[in-house]
Amino acid sequence: MKIIVCIKQVPETQEIRLDPVTHTLLREGVKSIINPFDLYALEEGLRARERQGGTVTVLSMGPPQAGDALREALTYGADDAVLLSDRAFAGADTWATAFTLARGITKLGGADLILCGKQAIDGDTAQVGPEMAAFLDLPYVAWARKLTFVDSEVLQVERLLDHGYDGIEVRLPALITVVKEINEPRVPSFKAKLRAKSQKIPVLSLPDLELEPDQVGLPGSFTQVVKVFPPPARGARELWEGTPTELANRLWTRLQELKIG
Amino acid sequence: MNYLLTEEQQMLQELATQIAEERIKPVRAELDEEERFPTEIVQDLAQSDLFGVIIPEAYGGLGLGCLENCLVLEALSRACVGVATTYAASFLGAYPILLFGSEAQKGQYLPELARGDKLAAFALTESQAGSDAGGIQTVAVKDGDDYVLDGTKQWITNAGEAETYTVIAITDRAKGARGASAFIVESSDTGISFGKKEKKMGIRSSATREIIFQNCRIPADRRLGKEGQGFIIALKTLDYSRPGVGALAVGLAQGALEESVHFARQRHQFGTPIISFQAIQHMLADMATEIEAARALLYAVARYIDSQPKDFTKQSAMAKLFPTDVAMRVTTDAVQILAGHGYMREYPVEKMMRDAKILQIFEGTNQIQRNIIGQALNKEFSKKGK
Ligand SMILES: Cc1cc2nc3c(=O)[nH]c(=O)nc-3n(C[C@H](O)[C@H](O)[C@H](O)COP(=O)(O)OP(=O)(O)OC[C@H]3O[C@@H](n4cnc5c(N)ncnc54)[C@H](O)[C@@H]3O)c2cc1C
Ligand SMILES: Cc1cc2nc3c(=O)[nH]c(=O)nc-3n(C[C@H](O)[C@H](O)[C@H](O)COP(=O)(O)OP(=O)(O)OC[C@H]3O[C@@H](n4cnc5c(N)ncnc54)[C@H](O)[C@@H]3O)c2cc1C
């Protein structure tokens, strides 16, 4: 089974600083890490390999230093890594990012299973996975909290919902995005660390992907960030349980307390 | 300090530190409180290849030496000596096989220990034989192609959790110091059973139990080395493993120092952080200096051992003695600096002080270490004819 795990390098800090003019991320002086959700995707890929055999390739699009994130992914036991990097890719929105990654996957000969994190902790859109599936014309399931192989071609997926989960069967090849409930990522291994130190990470550029400059990066993007601001805090929410009558009475009392009724 | 570690040694240190920070620190208080064996962390350590440090590559290990082993132990015990003891005791059980095992024995047992699929333990001590190992009563009687073991071992780390035990038992009482032999016993053998988990002062996540042998029959090819080599095997094993106890001590003391400095900078009394009081500063200065001295001694001895000298019993004893005494002093002072906070279980230093005490006791009390060093000096000087 050929498994590709997409990982994004993100700034470690939770307090993201933005350039007031361009609204892009200020990355200087901030340590970079693997997007935390992607570590769960990687773990799931490694477990799938343990059960089904095959290889796990980690794939990222980003500047050359994103190679560090890929090298770190190798220390967890991924077989190989590929970086998509070219100045032309800069400024990509989710469309252009997903388009470029999808092309990368096609150039790598496709995959039986593509795993992504639920979302990136910086961009936060959760769009790249599903968009990639669309470009590759593959089925996808987002927010997977459990994967079970029925056989080498069919995967049972539990998709996390607010209060429960959906049970879904999907035929491979498919793309899955995972939530952190899915597993407990392993620790790196020393032998893999030794291997990763000297392992070659191929870099594919615009010509390697046989794309035109206007299909990628800023020119290939349909959206542009105009304004970034912290969202207003959501008010406290409560969940009540009870019979319809109890709940109606309780609601009525509460509305009166709040002077809404 | 820069100890001129190689890139590989630094990577090992990094990996052990990552496991200590991410997996051990968050649960150490809970493990201690509930006296719970760290099964998940043992799995992490197995996944990370760290159970293979001293096992040769031919048996699936990393083929590294005493210094690397010490670096890992130090990094782990900076977070928790209880967990680190569990890990270290598996090497204590593996050393006799590594040092004295036949090709067949090494091929059978070392790969699964290197993978961390199985844990090992080392069983010497008995109720009447602590410092005086010569007093052991457990016997192994040759019976055809088997040996039959009878007797009880006491306070054995990893007993009940490990699958592979190296056991010292008397094969011929008349031969005195040449009357003991070493055996590999498996937890699945008939006639082996375990006592209840002991309730301890410190290292409470580690498992310490009795091992009871009742008509425990094992094939004769489980004997390590020759008949009569039991005490030699035990002493050589301890020569190799004692610096590991020193490493546990250095890591523990380092952890306690870090907690102390951190607290002393935060805690205000008389309108100023307590670190501005000279009394506190001097305590911290002594702690830091002694830890660095202990580490320097430890690494020097570990490197010496890795140079494969013929006899290093004295140096090995020193590498246990000094760091463990330092750890006791440093952790006691750490509680003093945190004072009331330090005495509370909410803060980690009271546990560190409780954990420190065992390091002066097991693998030979520090009195015994001083005996070893003293006797070695006597021998050295008598050879020189002075
Ligand atoms: C603060 C901020 C705001 C942004 N706002 C927008 C916006 O409003 N509209 C817009 O179109 N773009 C936006 N972007 C720009 C940029 O397009 C995204 O960061 C990028 O496309 C990835 O999207 P994401 O970070 O939301 O990833 P998500 O879609 O949240 O990521 C999901 C998963 O996709 C995979 N993945 C994502 N990116 C990569 C990658 N580069 N390499 C490999 N795998 C990857 C990972 O598995 C990841 O877990 C924004 C970026 C930032 C930092
Ligand atoms: C938590 C724990 C884990 C252990 N794990 C293991 C294990 O995995 N395997 C194993 O085989 N054993 C293990 N032991 C046993 C340990 O090695 C012994 O406790 C230790 O060697 C000391 O023996 P003792 O406690 O019987 O003390 P004793 O020998 O009874 O000593 C009592 C006191 O007398 C002093 N003393 C004794 N003889 C002399 C002397 N000749 N000169 C000066 N002072 C002397 C000692 O230093 C000590 O202060 C463990 C013990 C503990 C508490």
Tab-separated table of C-alpha atoms in Angstrom, chain B residues 314 373-386:
chain	number	residue	atom	x	y	z
B	314	LYS	CA	37.288	1.021	41.878
B	373	ILE	CA	37.455	1.683	46.892
B	374	GLY	CA	39.405	1.241	50.136
B	375	GLN	CA	40.236	-2.383	49.370
B	376	ALA	CA	41.327	-1.469	45.858
B	377	LEU	CA	43.664	1.178	47.244
B	378	ASN	CA	45.132	-1.331	49.666
B	379	LYS	CA	45.701	-3.786	46.815
B	380	GLU	CA	47.237	-1.170	44.509
B	381	PHE	CA	49.692	-0.039	47.127
B	382	SER	CA	50.630	-3.545	48.224
B	383	LYS	CA	51.467	-4.349	44.569
B	384	LYS	CA	53.710	-1.326	44.431
B	385	GLY	CA	55.402	-2.777	47.515
B	386	LYS	CA	55.032	0.436	49.522
